[in-house]
mmCIF file of C-alpha atoms in Angstrom:
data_model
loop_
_atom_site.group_PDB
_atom_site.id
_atom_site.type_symbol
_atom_site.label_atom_id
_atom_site.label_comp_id
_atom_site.label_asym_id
_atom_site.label_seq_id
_atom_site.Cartn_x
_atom_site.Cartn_y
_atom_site.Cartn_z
ATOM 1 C CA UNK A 26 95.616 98.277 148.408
ATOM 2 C CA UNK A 27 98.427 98.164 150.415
ATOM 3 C CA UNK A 28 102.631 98.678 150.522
ATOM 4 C CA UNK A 29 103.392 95.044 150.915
ATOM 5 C CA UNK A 30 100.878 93.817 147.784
ATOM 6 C CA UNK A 31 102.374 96.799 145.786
ATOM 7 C CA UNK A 32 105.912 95.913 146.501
ATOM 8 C CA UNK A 33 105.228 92.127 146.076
ATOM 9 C CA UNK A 34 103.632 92.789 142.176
ATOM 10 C CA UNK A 35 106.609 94.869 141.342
ATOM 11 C CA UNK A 36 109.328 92.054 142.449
ATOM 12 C CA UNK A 37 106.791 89.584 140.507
ATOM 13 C CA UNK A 38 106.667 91.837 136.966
ATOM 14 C CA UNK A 39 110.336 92.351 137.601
ATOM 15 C CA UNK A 40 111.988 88.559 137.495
ATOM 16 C CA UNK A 41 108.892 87.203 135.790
ATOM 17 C CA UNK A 42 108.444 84.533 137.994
ATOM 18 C CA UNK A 43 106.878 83.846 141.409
ATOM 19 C CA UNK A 44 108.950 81.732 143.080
ATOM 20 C CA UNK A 45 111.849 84.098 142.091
ATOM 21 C CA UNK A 46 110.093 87.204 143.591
ATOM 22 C CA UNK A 47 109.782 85.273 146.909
ATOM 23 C CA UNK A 48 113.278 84.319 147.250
ATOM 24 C CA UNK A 49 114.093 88.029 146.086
ATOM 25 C CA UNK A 50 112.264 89.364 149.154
ATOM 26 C CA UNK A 51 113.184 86.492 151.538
ATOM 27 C CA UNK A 52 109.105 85.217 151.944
ATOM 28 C CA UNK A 53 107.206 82.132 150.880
ATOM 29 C CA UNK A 54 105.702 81.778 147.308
ATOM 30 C CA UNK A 55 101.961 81.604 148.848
ATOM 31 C CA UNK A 56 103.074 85.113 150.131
ATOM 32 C CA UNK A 57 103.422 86.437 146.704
ATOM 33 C CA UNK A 58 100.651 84.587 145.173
ATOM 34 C CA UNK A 59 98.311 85.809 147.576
ATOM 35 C CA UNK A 60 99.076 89.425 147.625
ATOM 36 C CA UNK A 61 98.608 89.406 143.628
ATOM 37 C CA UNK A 62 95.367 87.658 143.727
ATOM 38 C CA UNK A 63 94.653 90.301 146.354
ATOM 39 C CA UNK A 64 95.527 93.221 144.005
ATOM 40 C CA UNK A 65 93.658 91.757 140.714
ATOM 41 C CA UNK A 66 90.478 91.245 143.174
ATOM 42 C CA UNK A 67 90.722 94.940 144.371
ATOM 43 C CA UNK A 68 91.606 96.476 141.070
ATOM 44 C CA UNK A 69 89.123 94.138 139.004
ATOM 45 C CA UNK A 70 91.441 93.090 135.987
ATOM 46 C CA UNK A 71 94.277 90.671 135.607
ATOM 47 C CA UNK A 72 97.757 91.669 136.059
ATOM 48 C CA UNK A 73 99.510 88.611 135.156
ATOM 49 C CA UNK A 74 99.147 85.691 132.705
ATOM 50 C CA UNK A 75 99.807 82.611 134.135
ATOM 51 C CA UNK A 76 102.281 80.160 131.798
ATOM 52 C CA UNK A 77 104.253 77.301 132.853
ATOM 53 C CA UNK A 78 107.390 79.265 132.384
ATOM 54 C CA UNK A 79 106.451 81.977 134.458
ATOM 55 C CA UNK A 80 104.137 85.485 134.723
ATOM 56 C CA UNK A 81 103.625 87.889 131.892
ATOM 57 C CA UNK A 82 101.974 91.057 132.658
ATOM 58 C CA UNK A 83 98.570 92.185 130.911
ATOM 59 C CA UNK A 84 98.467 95.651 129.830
ATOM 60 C CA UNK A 85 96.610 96.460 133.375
ATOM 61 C CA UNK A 86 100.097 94.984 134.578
ATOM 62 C CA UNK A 87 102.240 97.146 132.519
ATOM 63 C CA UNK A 88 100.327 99.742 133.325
ATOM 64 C CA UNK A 89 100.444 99.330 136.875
ATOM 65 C CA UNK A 90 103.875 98.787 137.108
ATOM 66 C CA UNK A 91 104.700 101.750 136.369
ATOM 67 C CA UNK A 92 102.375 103.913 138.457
ATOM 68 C CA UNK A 93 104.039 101.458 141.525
ATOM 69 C CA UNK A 94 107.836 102.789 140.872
ATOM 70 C CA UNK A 95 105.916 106.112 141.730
ATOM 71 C CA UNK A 96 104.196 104.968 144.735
ATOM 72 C CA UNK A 97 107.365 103.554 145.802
ATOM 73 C CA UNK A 98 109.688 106.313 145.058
ATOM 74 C CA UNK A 99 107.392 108.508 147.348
ATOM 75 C CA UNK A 100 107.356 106.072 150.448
ATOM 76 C CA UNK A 101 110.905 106.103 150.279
ATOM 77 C CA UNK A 102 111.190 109.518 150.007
ATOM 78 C CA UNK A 103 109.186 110.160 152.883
ATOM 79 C CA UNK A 104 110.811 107.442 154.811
ATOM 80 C CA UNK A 105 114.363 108.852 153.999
ATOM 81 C CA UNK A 106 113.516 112.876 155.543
ATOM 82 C CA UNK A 107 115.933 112.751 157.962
ATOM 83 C CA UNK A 108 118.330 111.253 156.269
ATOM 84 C CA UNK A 109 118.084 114.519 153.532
ATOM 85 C CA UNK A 110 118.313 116.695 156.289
ATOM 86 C CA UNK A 111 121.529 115.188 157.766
ATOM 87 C CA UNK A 112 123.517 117.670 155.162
ATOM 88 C CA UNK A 113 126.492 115.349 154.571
ATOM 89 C CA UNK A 114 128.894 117.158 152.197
ATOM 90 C CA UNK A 115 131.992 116.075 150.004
ATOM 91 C CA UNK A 116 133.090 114.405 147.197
ATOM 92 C CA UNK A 117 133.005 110.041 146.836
ATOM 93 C CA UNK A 118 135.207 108.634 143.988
ATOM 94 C CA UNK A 119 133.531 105.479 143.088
ATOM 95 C CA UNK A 120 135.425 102.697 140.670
ATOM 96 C CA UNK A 121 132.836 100.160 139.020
ATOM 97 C CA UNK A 122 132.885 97.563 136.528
ATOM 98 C CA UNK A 123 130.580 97.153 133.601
ATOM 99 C CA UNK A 124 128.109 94.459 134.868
ATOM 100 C CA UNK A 125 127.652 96.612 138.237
ATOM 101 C CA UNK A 126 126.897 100.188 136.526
ATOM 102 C CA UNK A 127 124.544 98.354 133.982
ATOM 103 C CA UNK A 128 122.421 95.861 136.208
ATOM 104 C CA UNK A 129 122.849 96.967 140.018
ATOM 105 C CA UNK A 130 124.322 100.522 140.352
ATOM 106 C CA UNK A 131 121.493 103.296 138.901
ATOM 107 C CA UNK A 132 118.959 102.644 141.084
ATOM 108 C CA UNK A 133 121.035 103.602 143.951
ATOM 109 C CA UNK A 134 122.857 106.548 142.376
ATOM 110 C CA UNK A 135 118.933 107.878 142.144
ATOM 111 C CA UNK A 136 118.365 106.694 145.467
ATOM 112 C CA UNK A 137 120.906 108.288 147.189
ATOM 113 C CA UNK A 138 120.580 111.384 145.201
ATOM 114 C CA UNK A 139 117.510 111.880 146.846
ATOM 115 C CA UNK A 140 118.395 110.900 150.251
ATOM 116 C CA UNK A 141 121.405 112.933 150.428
ATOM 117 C CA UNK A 142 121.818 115.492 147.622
ATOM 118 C CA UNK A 143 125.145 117.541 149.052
ATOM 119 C CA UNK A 144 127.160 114.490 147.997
ATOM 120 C CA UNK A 145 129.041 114.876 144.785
ATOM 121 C CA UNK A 146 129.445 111.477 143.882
ATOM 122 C CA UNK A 147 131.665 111.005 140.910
ATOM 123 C CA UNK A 148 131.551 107.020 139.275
ATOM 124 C CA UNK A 149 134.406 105.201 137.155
ATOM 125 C CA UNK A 150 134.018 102.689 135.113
ATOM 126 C CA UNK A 151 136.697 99.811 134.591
ATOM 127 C CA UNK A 152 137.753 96.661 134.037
ATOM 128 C CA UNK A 153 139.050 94.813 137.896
ATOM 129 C CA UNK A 154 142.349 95.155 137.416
ATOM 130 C CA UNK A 155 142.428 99.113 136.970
ATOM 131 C CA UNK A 156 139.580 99.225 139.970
ATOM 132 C CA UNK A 157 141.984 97.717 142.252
ATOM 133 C CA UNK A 158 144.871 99.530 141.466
ATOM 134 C CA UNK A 159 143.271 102.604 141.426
ATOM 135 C CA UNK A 160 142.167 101.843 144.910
ATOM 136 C CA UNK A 161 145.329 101.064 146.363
ATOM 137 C CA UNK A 162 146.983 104.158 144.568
ATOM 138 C CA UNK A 163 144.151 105.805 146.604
ATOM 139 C CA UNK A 164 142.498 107.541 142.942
ATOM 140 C CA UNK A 165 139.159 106.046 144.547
ATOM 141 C CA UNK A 166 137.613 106.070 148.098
ATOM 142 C CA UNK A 167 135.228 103.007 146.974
ATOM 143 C CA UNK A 168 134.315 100.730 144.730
ATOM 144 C CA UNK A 169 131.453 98.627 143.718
ATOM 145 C CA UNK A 170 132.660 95.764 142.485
ATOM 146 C CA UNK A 171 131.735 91.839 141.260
ATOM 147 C CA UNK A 172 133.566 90.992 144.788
ATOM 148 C CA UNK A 173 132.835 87.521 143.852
ATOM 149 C CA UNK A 174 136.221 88.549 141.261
ATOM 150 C CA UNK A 175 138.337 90.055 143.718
ATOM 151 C CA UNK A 176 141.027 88.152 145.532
ATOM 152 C CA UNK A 177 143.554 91.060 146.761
ATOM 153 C CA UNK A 178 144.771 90.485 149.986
ATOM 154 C CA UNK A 179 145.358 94.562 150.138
ATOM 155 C CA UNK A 180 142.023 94.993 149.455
ATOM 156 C CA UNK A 181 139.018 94.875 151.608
ATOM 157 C CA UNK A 182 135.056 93.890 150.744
ATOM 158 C CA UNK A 183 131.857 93.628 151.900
ATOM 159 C CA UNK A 184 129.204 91.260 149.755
ATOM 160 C CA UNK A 185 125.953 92.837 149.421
ATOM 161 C CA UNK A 186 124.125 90.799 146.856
ATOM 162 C CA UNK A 187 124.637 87.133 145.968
ATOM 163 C CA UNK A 188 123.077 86.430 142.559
ATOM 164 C CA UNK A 189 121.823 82.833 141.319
ATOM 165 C CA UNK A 190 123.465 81.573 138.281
ATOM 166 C CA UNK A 191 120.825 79.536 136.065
ATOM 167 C CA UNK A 192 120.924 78.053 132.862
ATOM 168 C CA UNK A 193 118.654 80.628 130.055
ATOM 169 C CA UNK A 194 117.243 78.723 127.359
ATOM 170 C CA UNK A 195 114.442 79.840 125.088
ATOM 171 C CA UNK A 196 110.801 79.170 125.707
ATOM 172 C CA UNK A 197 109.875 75.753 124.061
ATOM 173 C CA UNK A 198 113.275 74.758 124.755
ATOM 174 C CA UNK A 199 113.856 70.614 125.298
ATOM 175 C CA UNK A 200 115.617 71.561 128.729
ATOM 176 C CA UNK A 201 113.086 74.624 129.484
ATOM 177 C CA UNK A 202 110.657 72.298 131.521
ATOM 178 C CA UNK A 203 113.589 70.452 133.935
ATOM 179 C CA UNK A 204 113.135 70.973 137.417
ATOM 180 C CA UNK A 205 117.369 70.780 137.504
ATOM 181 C CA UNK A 206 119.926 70.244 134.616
ATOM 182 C CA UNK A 207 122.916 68.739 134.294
ATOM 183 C CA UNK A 208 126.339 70.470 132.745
ATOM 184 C CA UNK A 209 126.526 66.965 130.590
ATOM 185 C CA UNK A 210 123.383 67.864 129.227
ATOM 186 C CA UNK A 211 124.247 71.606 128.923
ATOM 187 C CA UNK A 212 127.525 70.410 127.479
ATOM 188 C CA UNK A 213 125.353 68.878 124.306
ATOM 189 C CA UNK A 214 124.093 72.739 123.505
ATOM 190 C CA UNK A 215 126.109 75.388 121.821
ATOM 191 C CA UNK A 216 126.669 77.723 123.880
ATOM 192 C CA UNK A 217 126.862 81.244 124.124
ATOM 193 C CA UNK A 218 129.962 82.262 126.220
ATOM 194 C CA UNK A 219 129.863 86.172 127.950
ATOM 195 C CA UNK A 220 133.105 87.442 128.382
ATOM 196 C CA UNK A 221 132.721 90.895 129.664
ATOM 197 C CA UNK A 222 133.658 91.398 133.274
ATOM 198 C CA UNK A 223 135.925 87.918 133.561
ATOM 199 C CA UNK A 224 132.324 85.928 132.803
ATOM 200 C CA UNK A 225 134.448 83.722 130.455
ATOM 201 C CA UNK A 226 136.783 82.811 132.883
ATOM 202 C CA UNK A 227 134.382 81.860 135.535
ATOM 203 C CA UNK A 228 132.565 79.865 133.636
ATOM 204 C CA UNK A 229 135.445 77.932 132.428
ATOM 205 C CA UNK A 230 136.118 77.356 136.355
ATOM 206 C CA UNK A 231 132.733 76.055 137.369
ATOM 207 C CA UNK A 232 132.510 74.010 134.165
ATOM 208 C CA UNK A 233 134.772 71.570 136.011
ATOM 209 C CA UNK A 234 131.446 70.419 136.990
ATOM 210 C CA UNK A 235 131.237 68.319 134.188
ATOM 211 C CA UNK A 236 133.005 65.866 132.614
ATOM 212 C CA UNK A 237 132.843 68.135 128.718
ATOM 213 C CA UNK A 238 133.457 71.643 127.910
ATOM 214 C CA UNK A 239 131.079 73.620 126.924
ATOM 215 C CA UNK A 240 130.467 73.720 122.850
ATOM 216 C CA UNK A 241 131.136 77.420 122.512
ATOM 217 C CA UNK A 242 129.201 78.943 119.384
ATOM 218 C CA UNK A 243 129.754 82.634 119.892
ATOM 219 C CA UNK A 244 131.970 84.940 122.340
ATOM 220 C CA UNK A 245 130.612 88.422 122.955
ATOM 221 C CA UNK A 246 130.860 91.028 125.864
ATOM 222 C CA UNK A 247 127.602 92.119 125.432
ATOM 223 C CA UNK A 248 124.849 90.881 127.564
ATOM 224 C CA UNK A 249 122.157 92.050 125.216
ATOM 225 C CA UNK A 250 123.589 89.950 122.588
ATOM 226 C CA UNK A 251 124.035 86.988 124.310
ATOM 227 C CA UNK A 252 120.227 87.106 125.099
ATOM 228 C CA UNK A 253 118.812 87.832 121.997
ATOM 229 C CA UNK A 254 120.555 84.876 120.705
ATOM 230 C CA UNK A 255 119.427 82.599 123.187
ATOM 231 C CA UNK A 256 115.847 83.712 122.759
ATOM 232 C CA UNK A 257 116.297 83.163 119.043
ATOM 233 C CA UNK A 258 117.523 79.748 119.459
ATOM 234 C CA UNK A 259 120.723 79.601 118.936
ATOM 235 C CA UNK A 260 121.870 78.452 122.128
ATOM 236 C CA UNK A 261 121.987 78.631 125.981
ATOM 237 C CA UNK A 262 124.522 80.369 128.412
ATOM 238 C CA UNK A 263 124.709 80.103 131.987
ATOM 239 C CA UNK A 264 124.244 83.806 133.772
ATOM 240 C CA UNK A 265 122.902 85.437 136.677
ATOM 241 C CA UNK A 266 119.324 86.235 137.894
ATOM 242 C CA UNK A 267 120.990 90.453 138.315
ATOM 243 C CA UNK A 268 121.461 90.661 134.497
ATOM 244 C CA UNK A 269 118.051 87.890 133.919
ATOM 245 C CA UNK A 270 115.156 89.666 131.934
ATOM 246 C CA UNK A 271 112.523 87.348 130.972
ATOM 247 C CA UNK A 272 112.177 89.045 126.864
ATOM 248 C CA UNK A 273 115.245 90.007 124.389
ATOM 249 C CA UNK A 274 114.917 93.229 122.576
ATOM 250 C CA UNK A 275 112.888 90.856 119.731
ATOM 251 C CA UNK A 276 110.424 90.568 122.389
ATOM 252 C CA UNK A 277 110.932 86.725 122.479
ATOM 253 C CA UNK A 278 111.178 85.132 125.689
ATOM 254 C CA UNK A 279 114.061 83.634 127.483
ATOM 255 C CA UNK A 280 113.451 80.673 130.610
ATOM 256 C CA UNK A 281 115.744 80.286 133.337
ATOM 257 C CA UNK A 282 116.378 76.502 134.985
ATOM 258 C CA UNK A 283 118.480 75.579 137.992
ATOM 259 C CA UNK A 284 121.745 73.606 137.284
ATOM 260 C CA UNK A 285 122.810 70.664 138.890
ATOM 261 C CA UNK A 286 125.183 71.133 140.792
ATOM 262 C CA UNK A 287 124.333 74.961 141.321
ATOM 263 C CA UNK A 288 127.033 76.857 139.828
ATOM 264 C CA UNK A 289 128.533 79.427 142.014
ATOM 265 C CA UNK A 290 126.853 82.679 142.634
ATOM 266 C CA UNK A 291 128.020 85.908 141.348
ATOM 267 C CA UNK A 292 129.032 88.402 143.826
ATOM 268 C CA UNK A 293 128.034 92.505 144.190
ATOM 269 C CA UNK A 294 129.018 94.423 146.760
ATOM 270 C CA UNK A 295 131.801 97.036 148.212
ATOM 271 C CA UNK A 296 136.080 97.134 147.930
ATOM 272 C CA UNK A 297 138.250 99.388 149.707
ATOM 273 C CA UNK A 298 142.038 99.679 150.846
ATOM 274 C CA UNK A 299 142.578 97.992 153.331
ATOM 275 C CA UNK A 300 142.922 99.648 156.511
ATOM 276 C CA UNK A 301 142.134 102.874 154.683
ATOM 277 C CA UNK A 302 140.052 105.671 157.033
ATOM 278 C CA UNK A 303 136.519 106.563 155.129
ATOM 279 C CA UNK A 304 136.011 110.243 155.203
ATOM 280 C CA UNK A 305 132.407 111.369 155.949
ATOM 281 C CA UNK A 306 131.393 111.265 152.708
ATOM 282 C CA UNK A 307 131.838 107.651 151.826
ATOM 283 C CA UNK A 308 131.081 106.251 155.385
ATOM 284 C CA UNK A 309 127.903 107.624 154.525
ATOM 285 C CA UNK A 310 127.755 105.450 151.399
ATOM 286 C CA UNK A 311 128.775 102.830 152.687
ATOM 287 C CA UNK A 312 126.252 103.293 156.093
ATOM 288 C CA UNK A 313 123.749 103.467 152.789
ATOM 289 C CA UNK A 314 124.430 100.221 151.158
ATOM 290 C CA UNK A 315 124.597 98.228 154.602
ATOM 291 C CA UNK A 316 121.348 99.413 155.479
ATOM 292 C CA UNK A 317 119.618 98.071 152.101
ATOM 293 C CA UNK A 318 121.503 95.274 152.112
ATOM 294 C CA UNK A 319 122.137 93.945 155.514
ATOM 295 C CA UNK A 320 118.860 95.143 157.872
ATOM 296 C CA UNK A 321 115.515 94.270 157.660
ATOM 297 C CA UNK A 322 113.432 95.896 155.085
ATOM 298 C CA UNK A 323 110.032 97.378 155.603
#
């Protein structure tokens, strides 16, 4: 057993699909597929069931999983011993938006917790309008941001993450085996319409696509809701793979199919002032989230 099969499974059991673990960690599908096949063959069991809608993990899978956030957590640890003996100090004023601290954002506050624990990093959360003037009013030294949203000329930003929007239907769906689909043929669902974090009004702009508006059933801001009534049937939305889980909290499960033409991707990354001078303290978060984000990962 090795790093690279361990940290295959766990991109695998976390998008529920192979082909969208290998574009997740930049490698080809056979990639994936083989280091799985490794793993059962070494462990003896099954991890995954195979389905034509994707993976879904055994019990040996579940159980797996989580002994690999362990593994993992300790190999970064131990990879990140300088960097907790740098001992950075100060105070970081983040701004964030919902979307970000729910689906991108805690695994990093952890994360750089550990790496470097003198920093006192204190997080916001608001709607884009307040994080940008709070940023230019200097009440933040950062934010983490949809950047995808932000058009500011005073403002500054750095894209870490662009996420895939796909159409989610539920499993059985008549569009759930199409390689692509259509917005006319989206256009003939109801649909389930997000409007938390200004998802509303992108859609509406990308909907120019095609030639009918979508047949909204149901507005919400929360994400949960919008997938547990797509799972249940009673409709489809388009969203992206960050917020993507393959089950709703009813445990039914929710497919994911490429639209044609591929609707614009949403956005994650970093927003500052522009031309404002990072103290230590944030030029080491921001150093942090380069480093994931724009170097080579072992």
């Amino acid at each position: 057993m090795n790093f690279r099969q361990i940290k295959y499974f766990v991109a695998t059991a976390e998008t529920g699909q192979v082909s969208r673990a290998a574009n997740a960690l930049s490698i080809s599908q056979s990639a994936v597929t083989t280091a799985i096949r490794e793993l059962e063959a070494q462990i003896g069991t099954e991890l995954f069931t195979r389905t034509a809608h994707g993976m879904e993990m055994t019990q040996s899978g579940r159980e797996l999983l989580a002994l690999s956030y362990e593994i993992l957590t300790k190999i970064d640890e131990a990879v990140n011993i300088r960097e907790r003996a740098s001992g950075t100090t100060g105070r970081i004023l983040v701004a964030t938006t919902y979307t970000v601290i729910g689906y991108f954002l805690p695994y990093h506050l952890d994360r750089i917790a550990r790496m470097h624990p003198n920093l006192d990093i204190q997080v916001h959360e608001l709607n884009r309008e307040s994080v940008e003037e709070g940023l230019l009013a200097n009440r933040f030294d950062i934010a983490i941001v949809l950047t995808s949203n932000i058009s500011n000329p005073e403002l500054e930003t750095d894209t870490l993450l662009r996420s895939t929007r796909r159409l989610w239907v539920p499993q059985g769906h008549r569009l759930a085996d199409r390689r692509k689909v259509q917005f006319g043929d989206i256009a003939e669902e109801d649909y389930i319409m997000l409007t938390v974090d200004e998802a509303a009004n992108t859609t509406m702009k990308y909907w120019t696509f095609g030639s009918t508006p979508p047949r909204v059933k149901m507005r919400t801001s929360s994400i949960e809701a919008v997938r547990s009534m797509v799972a249940n049937g009673q409709g489809v939305t388009v969203l992206s793979d960050m917020v993507y889980r393959p089950w709703s909290l009813e445990g039914r499960r929710i497919v994911t199919v490429e639209t044609d033409p591929v609707a614009p991707s949403m956005d994650v990354g970093l927003a500052w002032r522009r031309g404002a001078e990072m103290t230590p303290a944030t030029q080491v978060l921001y150093t942090y989230f380069r480093q994931a984000f724009n170097t080579p990962q072992i």
